[in-house]
Amino acid sequence: GDALLREDQRLPNQLRALAAEPGALSRANGSARFSHDGTQVLAAVWGPGEVRRARERPDRATLEVVVRPHAGLAGPLERELEQLLLSTLAHVVLLALHPRTLISVVIQPLMDDGALLAVAMHASCVALMHAGIPLRGMLGACTVALTPDRRVLLDPSRSEEAAAAAIATLAFLVRLPSAAAADGPCELLLSH
Amino acid sequence: KMGTTLAADGPCAPNLPVLDCPVFPGDALAKVGDFERVVLGSGVVREGDVLVSTRVGILRWDAEMARLWVQTEQRRYVAAQGDHVIGVVVGTHADEYRVDIGSAAAAMLPVLSFDGATKRNRPHLAGGALVYARVVVANKDMDPEISCAAPPGVSSKDWVTGESLFGELQGGHTFSCPASLCAVLALEDEECPVLEALSQVSPFEMAVGNNGRVWINAREPSMAILAQQAMLLCHTYPVHDHARLVHELATACRSDR
């Protein structure tokens, strides 16, 4: 009934409207703007390009993620976002195909209305696809909020996140189902 | 050679429903057993006995080389053997030049890799010089190597004469363009309405690199700019509009003087 509806009239398991715009930047090798309604993230990808000797790896590409806040200097929140994105993207990108190169992903949140990590993951995935970097599959992410009265809400807004008892983001490696496999395999990459 | 064949038109032609369709990273394209012989092109990798796409693009089959590949627009150039590239000399060493061709690592051009070059009689390239060369060695583990010597099958003219196919490009103007446009311009067998229309405006010299660079040498700078704008503009228009667009650009260019 109506008691189930959230503040923005969504059902508990209903996601917000998704919008993707690949090629938002003209100079980057790959770029994308991704939004879940009120949360918008811009991602740019550079590579495979030159890498400093110190960071060069002989068997695979070096992956770098930089998160720039929309205002002020980067702090611990940005660093945490970078680490989570780095460990997730390392499972998605086929790094072994470009040894001794650098693949750089730069993320800039433009608007934050909750579920920032999930939107950043989606933006990075579209930007990597736009750049033509080889990937094992596509990245699908979802933020889940557990309210104090034991309700599970998907894709929470900022106010819902603030009022939640616990928040988790799940990321999956998604492959579209083919004729060979009836259901597309999804691999859980991150649970944070 | 794997398993049984599914012959449609010939021993190597596959019978795939996803051919010429858009594919996404992670899509299973076909089983290895569907082919008599297949070469994995760019964007296709093998996982066990399934061929998987690694990029977003259109799946293509090259019957001549039995190659399965994903046609995609990759902005950053990745060197491939046999490509013709336009490079900029960024370093000179005793035995080689270091040339920037747009790939992650600078390419190596041996000093004697010019037709008819000997230790005493060879071209001296300064930093910043443009070269048109052929990629001889390219794989993921090594820096690419290029050469300005004529490939087998093409008659070699001494570098001194200036008539060799590869070598230094003097003067002119270079610009970047999408790799798909370079592929269209470089086709020898098919007609290119843009180039034909431009040649009627004024003659010019051109070199196309697979690494997304085009060099134009015309007597007047305005012709070089016209050619650049025409090529970039026509890339986004259907083929039958090309001649008309070039004509409009040329008239606008002339009327501005």
PDB file of N, CA and C in Angstrom, chain A residues 26-29 47-50 94 96-101 129-138 175-176 178 180, chain B residues 24-28 31 45 47 52-56 72-78 102-106 140-143:
ATOM      1  N   SER A  26      35.479  15.958 -25.184  1.00  0.00           N
ATOM      2  CA  SER A  26      35.962  15.753 -26.549  1.00  0.00           C
ATOM      3  C   SER A  26      37.425  15.329 -26.607  1.00  0.00           C
ATOM      4  N   ARG A  27      38.233  15.623 -25.604  1.00  0.00           N
ATOM      5  CA  ARG A  27      39.668  15.348 -25.723  1.00  0.00           C
ATOM      6  C   ARG A  27      40.121  14.051 -25.072  1.00  0.00           C
ATOM      7  N   ALA A  28      39.384  13.574 -24.075  1.00  0.00           N
ATOM      8  CA  ALA A  28      39.816  12.346 -23.404  1.00  0.00           C
ATOM      9  C   ALA A  28      39.667  11.175 -24.362  1.00  0.00           C
ATOM     10  N   ASN A  29      40.450  10.122 -24.145  1.00  0.00           N
ATOM     11  CA  ASN A  29      40.348   8.933 -24.989  1.00  0.00           C
ATOM     12  C   ASN A  29      38.976   8.291 -24.845  1.00  0.00           C
ATOM     13  N   GLY A  47      44.209   6.193 -22.054  1.00  0.00           N
ATOM     14  CA  GLY A  47      45.060   5.029 -22.158  1.00  0.00           C
ATOM     15  C   GLY A  47      44.658   4.108 -23.285  1.00  0.00           C
ATOM     16  N   PRO A  48      45.433   3.051 -23.529  1.00  0.00           N
ATOM     17  CA  PRO A  48      46.686   2.737 -22.851  1.00  0.00           C
ATOM     18  C   PRO A  48      47.808   3.691 -23.262  1.00  0.00           C
ATOM     19  N   GLY A  49      48.452   4.330 -22.281  1.00  0.00           N
ATOM     20  CA  GLY A  49      49.472   5.327 -22.579  1.00  0.00           C
ATOM     21  C   GLY A  49      50.767   5.067 -21.850  1.00  0.00           C
ATOM     22  N   GLU A  50      51.647   6.074 -21.940  1.00  0.00           N
ATOM     23  CA  GLU A  50      52.977   5.936 -21.330  1.00  0.00           C
ATOM     24  C   GLU A  50      52.896   5.852 -19.818  1.00  0.00           C
ATOM     25  N   LEU A  94      40.785  -5.985 -18.881  1.00  0.00           N
ATOM     26  CA  LEU A  94      41.743  -7.032 -19.246  1.00  0.00           C
ATOM     27  C   LEU A  94      43.134  -6.409 -19.289  1.00  0.00           C
ATOM     28  N   ALA A  96      46.066  -7.605 -18.824  1.00  0.00           N
ATOM     29  CA  ALA A  96      47.172  -8.370 -19.400  1.00  0.00           C
ATOM     30  C   ALA A  96      47.363  -8.101 -20.887  1.00  0.00           C
ATOM     31  N   LEU A  97      46.371  -7.489 -21.538  1.00  0.00           N
ATOM     32  CA  LEU A  97      46.500  -7.246 -22.970  1.00  0.00           C
ATOM     33  C   LEU A  97      47.350  -6.029 -23.291  1.00  0.00           C
ATOM     34  N   HIS A  98      47.649  -5.191 -22.296  1.00  0.00           N
ATOM     35  CA  HIS A  98      48.450  -3.984 -22.554  1.00  0.00           C
ATOM     36  C   HIS A  98      49.529  -3.830 -21.493  1.00  0.00           C
ATOM     37  N   PRO A  99      50.528  -4.722 -21.471  1.00  0.00           N
ATOM     38  CA  PRO A  99      51.571  -4.590 -20.437  1.00  0.00           C
ATOM     39  C   PRO A  99      52.392  -3.334 -20.645  1.00  0.00           C
ATOM     40  N   ARG A 100      52.960  -2.829 -19.563  1.00  0.00           N
ATOM     41  CA  ARG A 100      53.848  -1.674 -19.571  1.00  0.00           C
ATOM     42  C   ARG A 100      53.166  -0.410 -20.081  1.00  0.00           C
ATOM     43  N   THR A 101      51.894  -0.285 -19.795  1.00  0.00           N
ATOM     44  CA  THR A 101      51.180   0.945 -20.147  1.00  0.00           C
ATOM     45  C   THR A 101      50.402   1.414 -18.929  1.00  0.00           C
ATOM     46  N   MET A 129      34.334   1.676 -21.914  1.00  0.00           N
ATOM     47  CA  MET A 129      33.810   1.110 -23.169  1.00  0.00           C
ATOM     48  C   MET A 129      33.978   2.118 -24.300  1.00  0.00           C
ATOM     49  N   HIS A 130      33.764   3.396 -24.004  1.00  0.00           N
ATOM     50  CA  HIS A 130      33.906   4.442 -25.021  1.00  0.00           C
ATOM     51  C   HIS A 130      35.335   4.548 -25.503  1.00  0.00           C
ATOM     52  N   ALA A 131      36.298   4.300 -24.589  1.00  0.00           N
ATOM     53  CA  ALA A 131      37.711   4.383 -24.965  1.00  0.00           C
ATOM     54  C   ALA A 131      38.174   3.149 -25.713  1.00  0.00           C
ATOM     55  N   GLY A 132      37.370   2.094 -25.735  1.00  0.00           N
ATOM     56  CA  GLY A 132      37.774   0.889 -26.429  1.00  0.00           C
ATOM     57  C   GLY A 132      38.759   0.036 -25.647  1.00  0.00           C
ATOM     58  N   ILE A 133      38.862   0.264 -24.345  1.00  0.00           N
ATOM     59  CA  ILE A 133      39.757  -0.552 -23.510  1.00  0.00           C
ATOM     60  C   ILE A 133      39.113  -1.939 -23.393  1.00  0.00           C
ATOM     61  N   PRO A 134      39.884  -3.019 -23.557  1.00  0.00           N
ATOM     62  CA  PRO A 134      39.284  -4.358 -23.491  1.00  0.00           C
ATOM     63  C   PRO A 134      38.787  -4.705 -22.095  1.00  0.00           C
ATOM     64  N   LEU A 135      37.543  -5.173 -22.005  1.00  0.00           N
ATOM     65  CA  LEU A 135      36.916  -5.494 -20.728  1.00  0.00           C
ATOM     66  C   LEU A 135      36.429  -6.936 -20.725  1.00  0.00           C
ATOM     67  N   ARG A 136      36.399  -7.533 -19.526  1.00  0.00           N
ATOM     68  CA  ARG A 136      35.886  -8.896 -19.399  1.00  0.00           C
ATOM     69  C   ARG A 136      34.373  -8.919 -19.503  1.00  0.00           C
ATOM     70  N   GLY A 137      33.735  -7.817 -19.162  1.00  0.00           N
ATOM     71  CA  GLY A 137      32.280  -7.753 -19.187  1.00  0.00           C
ATOM     72  C   GLY A 137      31.906  -6.349 -18.785  1.00  0.00           C
ATOM     73  N   MET A 138      30.643  -6.105 -18.499  1.00  0.00           N
ATOM     74  CA  MET A 138      30.230  -4.769 -18.078  1.00  0.00           C
ATOM     75  C   MET A 138      30.026  -4.750 -16.571  1.00  0.00           C
ATOM     76  N   ARG A 175      27.455 -10.048 -17.897  1.00  0.00           N
ATOM     77  CA  ARG A 175      27.593 -10.456 -19.289  1.00  0.00           C
ATOM     78  C   ARG A 175      26.194 -10.750 -19.804  1.00  0.00           C
ATOM     79  N   LEU A 176      25.868 -10.207 -20.975  1.00  0.00           N
ATOM     80  CA  LEU A 176      24.523 -10.394 -21.494  1.00  0.00           C
ATOM     81  C   LEU A 176      24.309 -11.861 -21.831  1.00  0.00           C
ATOM     82  N   SER A 178      23.458 -15.197 -23.704  1.00  0.00           N
ATOM     83  CA  SER A 178      23.573 -15.551 -25.112  1.00  0.00           C
ATOM     84  C   SER A 178      22.700 -16.770 -25.350  1.00  0.00           C
ATOM     85  N   ALA A 180      23.801 -19.596 -25.923  1.00  0.00           N
ATOM     86  CA  ALA A 180      24.438 -20.752 -25.297  1.00  0.00           C
ATOM     87  C   ALA A 180      24.023 -20.894 -23.835  1.00  0.00           C
TER      88      ALA A 180
ATOM     89  N   PHE B  24      28.624  -6.387 -27.076  1.00  0.00           N
ATOM     90  CA  PHE B  24      29.087  -5.705 -25.865  1.00  0.00           C
ATOM     91  C   PHE B  24      30.195  -6.516 -25.215  1.00  0.00           C
ATOM     92  N   PRO B  25      30.994  -5.882 -24.337  1.00  0.00           N
ATOM     93  CA  PRO B  25      32.054  -6.639 -23.668  1.00  0.00           C
ATOM     94  C   PRO B  25      31.459  -7.793 -22.886  1.00  0.00           C
ATOM     95  N   GLY B  26      32.069  -8.963 -23.022  1.00  0.00           N
ATOM     96  CA  GLY B  26      31.601 -10.128 -22.290  1.00  0.00           C
ATOM     97  C   GLY B  26      30.625 -10.982 -23.079  1.00  0.00           C
ATOM     98  N   ASP B  27      30.168 -10.516 -24.234  1.00  0.00           N
ATOM     99  CA  ASP B  27      29.220 -11.303 -25.037  1.00  0.00           C
ATOM    100  C   ASP B  27      29.909 -12.539 -25.589  1.00  0.00           C
ATOM    101  N   ALA B  28      29.240 -13.685 -25.473  1.00  0.00           N
ATOM    102  CA  ALA B  28      29.755 -14.897 -26.101  1.00  0.00           C
ATOM    103  C   ALA B  28      29.401 -14.813 -27.583  1.00  0.00           C
ATOM    104  N   LYS B  31      31.213 -20.539 -30.638  1.00  0.00           N
ATOM    105  CA  LYS B  31      32.082 -21.573 -30.107  1.00  0.00           C
ATOM    106  C   LYS B  31      33.241 -21.749 -31.076  1.00  0.00           C
ATOM    107  N   VAL B  45      38.585 -12.406 -27.750  1.00  0.00           N
ATOM    108  CA  VAL B  45      39.505 -13.287 -27.019  1.00  0.00           C
ATOM    109  C   VAL B  45      38.831 -14.633 -26.843  1.00  0.00           C
ATOM    110  N   GLU B  47      37.970 -17.837 -24.429  1.00  0.00           N
ATOM    111  CA  GLU B  47      37.857 -18.329 -23.054  1.00  0.00           C
ATOM    112  C   GLU B  47      37.415 -19.772 -23.143  1.00  0.00           C
ATOM    113  N   VAL B  52      34.845 -14.626 -27.043  1.00  0.00           N
ATOM    114  CA  VAL B  52      34.150 -13.574 -26.303  1.00  0.00           C
ATOM    115  C   VAL B  52      34.598 -12.213 -26.808  1.00  0.00           C
ATOM    116  N   SER B  53      33.664 -11.270 -26.837  1.00  0.00           N
ATOM    117  CA  SER B  53      33.997  -9.908 -27.238  1.00  0.00           C
ATOM    118  C   SER B  53      34.528  -9.128 -26.043  1.00  0.00           C
ATOM    119  N   THR B  54      35.487  -8.203 -26.288  1.00  0.00           N
ATOM    120  CA  THR B  54      35.998  -7.396 -25.181  1.00  0.00           C
ATOM    121  C   THR B  54      35.639  -5.930 -25.340  1.00  0.00           C
ATOM    122  N   ARG B  55      34.914  -5.590 -26.411  1.00  0.00           N
ATOM    123  CA  ARG B  55      34.617  -4.182 -26.657  1.00  0.00           C
ATOM    124  C   ARG B  55      33.182  -3.999 -27.112  1.00  0.00           C
ATOM    125  N   VAL B  56      32.789  -2.713 -27.200  1.00  0.00           N
ATOM    126  CA  VAL B  56      31.499  -2.373 -27.793  1.00  0.00           C
ATOM    127  C   VAL B  56      31.751  -2.094 -29.265  1.00  0.00           C
ATOM    128  N   THR B  72      35.404  -1.076 -33.820  1.00  0.00           N
ATOM    129  CA  THR B  72      35.093  -0.119 -32.777  1.00  0.00           C
ATOM    130  C   THR B  72      35.935   1.119 -32.970  1.00  0.00           C
ATOM    131  N   GLU B  73      35.578   2.181 -32.317  1.00  0.00           N
ATOM    132  CA  GLU B  73      36.300   3.432 -32.466  1.00  0.00           C
ATOM    133  C   GLU B  73      37.226   3.581 -31.270  1.00  0.00           C
ATOM    134  N   GLN B  74      38.449   3.121 -31.389  1.00  0.00           N
ATOM    135  CA  GLN B  74      39.391   3.300 -30.271  1.00  0.00           C
ATOM    136  C   GLN B  74      40.195   4.549 -30.506  1.00  0.00           C
ATOM    137  N   ARG B  75      40.154   5.475 -29.571  1.00  0.00           N
ATOM    138  CA  ARG B  75      40.792   6.770 -29.767  1.00  0.00           C
ATOM    139  C   ARG B  75      42.313   6.669 -29.665  1.00  0.00           C
ATOM    140  N   ARG B  76      42.784   5.861 -28.756  1.00  0.00           N
ATOM    141  CA  ARG B  76      44.220   5.756 -28.539  1.00  0.00           C
ATOM    142  C   ARG B  76      44.754   4.715 -29.510  1.00  0.00           C
ATOM    143  N   TYR B  77      45.781   5.039 -30.290  1.00  0.00           N
ATOM    144  CA  TYR B  77      46.284   4.108 -31.295  1.00  0.00           C
ATOM    145  C   TYR B  77      47.059   2.974 -30.631  1.00  0.00           C
ATOM    146  N   VAL B  78      46.770   1.742 -31.074  1.00  0.00           N
ATOM    147  CA  VAL B  78      47.533   0.578 -30.636  1.00  0.00           C
ATOM    148  C   VAL B  78      48.198   0.018 -31.883  1.00  0.00           C
ATOM    149  N   GLY B 102      51.908   7.762 -31.599  1.00  0.00           N
ATOM    150  CA  GLY B 102      50.620   7.818 -30.904  1.00  0.00           C
ATOM    151  C   GLY B 102      50.349   6.619 -30.029  1.00  0.00           C
ATOM    152  N   SER B 103      51.182   5.594 -30.075  1.00  0.00           N
ATOM    153  CA  SER B 103      50.984   4.420 -29.229  1.00  0.00           C
ATOM    154  C   SER B 103      51.582   4.702 -27.848  1.00  0.00           C
ATOM    155  N   ALA B 104      51.375   3.776 -26.921  1.00  0.00           N
ATOM    156  CA  ALA B 104      51.826   3.999 -25.546  1.00  0.00           C
ATOM    157  C   ALA B 104      53.333   4.210 -25.474  1.00  0.00           C
ATOM    158  N   ALA B 105      54.098   3.439 -26.247  1.00  0.00           N
ATOM    159  CA  ALA B 105      55.552   3.584 -26.251  1.00  0.00           C
ATOM    160  C   ALA B 105      55.996   4.159 -27.588  1.00  0.00           C
ATOM    161  N   ALA B 106      57.051   4.965 -27.577  1.00  0.00           N
ATOM    162  CA  ALA B 106      57.567   5.526 -28.823  1.00  0.00           C
ATOM    163  C   ALA B 106      58.139   4.398 -29.675  1.00  0.00           C
ATOM    164  N   LYS B 140      52.219  -6.815 -27.862  1.00  0.00           N
ATOM    165  CA  LYS B 140      51.943  -6.140 -26.599  1.00  0.00           C
ATOM    166  C   LYS B 140      53.172  -6.062 -25.699  1.00  0.00           C
ATOM    167  N   ASP B 141      54.180  -6.912 -25.940  1.00  0.00           N
ATOM    168  CA  ASP B 141      55.307  -6.957 -25.015  1.00  0.00           C
ATOM    169  C   ASP B 141      56.497  -6.102 -25.421  1.00  0.00           C
ATOM    170  N   MET B 142      56.534  -5.643 -26.664  1.00  0.00           N
ATOM    171  CA  MET B 142      57.702  -4.899 -27.129  1.00  0.00           C
ATOM    172  C   MET B 142      57.307  -3.518 -27.614  1.00  0.00           C
ATOM    173  N   ASP B 143      58.270  -2.594 -27.608  1.00  0.00           N
ATOM    174  CA  ASP B 143      58.042  -1.293 -28.229  1.00  0.00           C
ATOM    175  C   ASP B 143      57.905  -1.510 -29.733  1.00  0.00           C
TER     176      ASP B 143
END
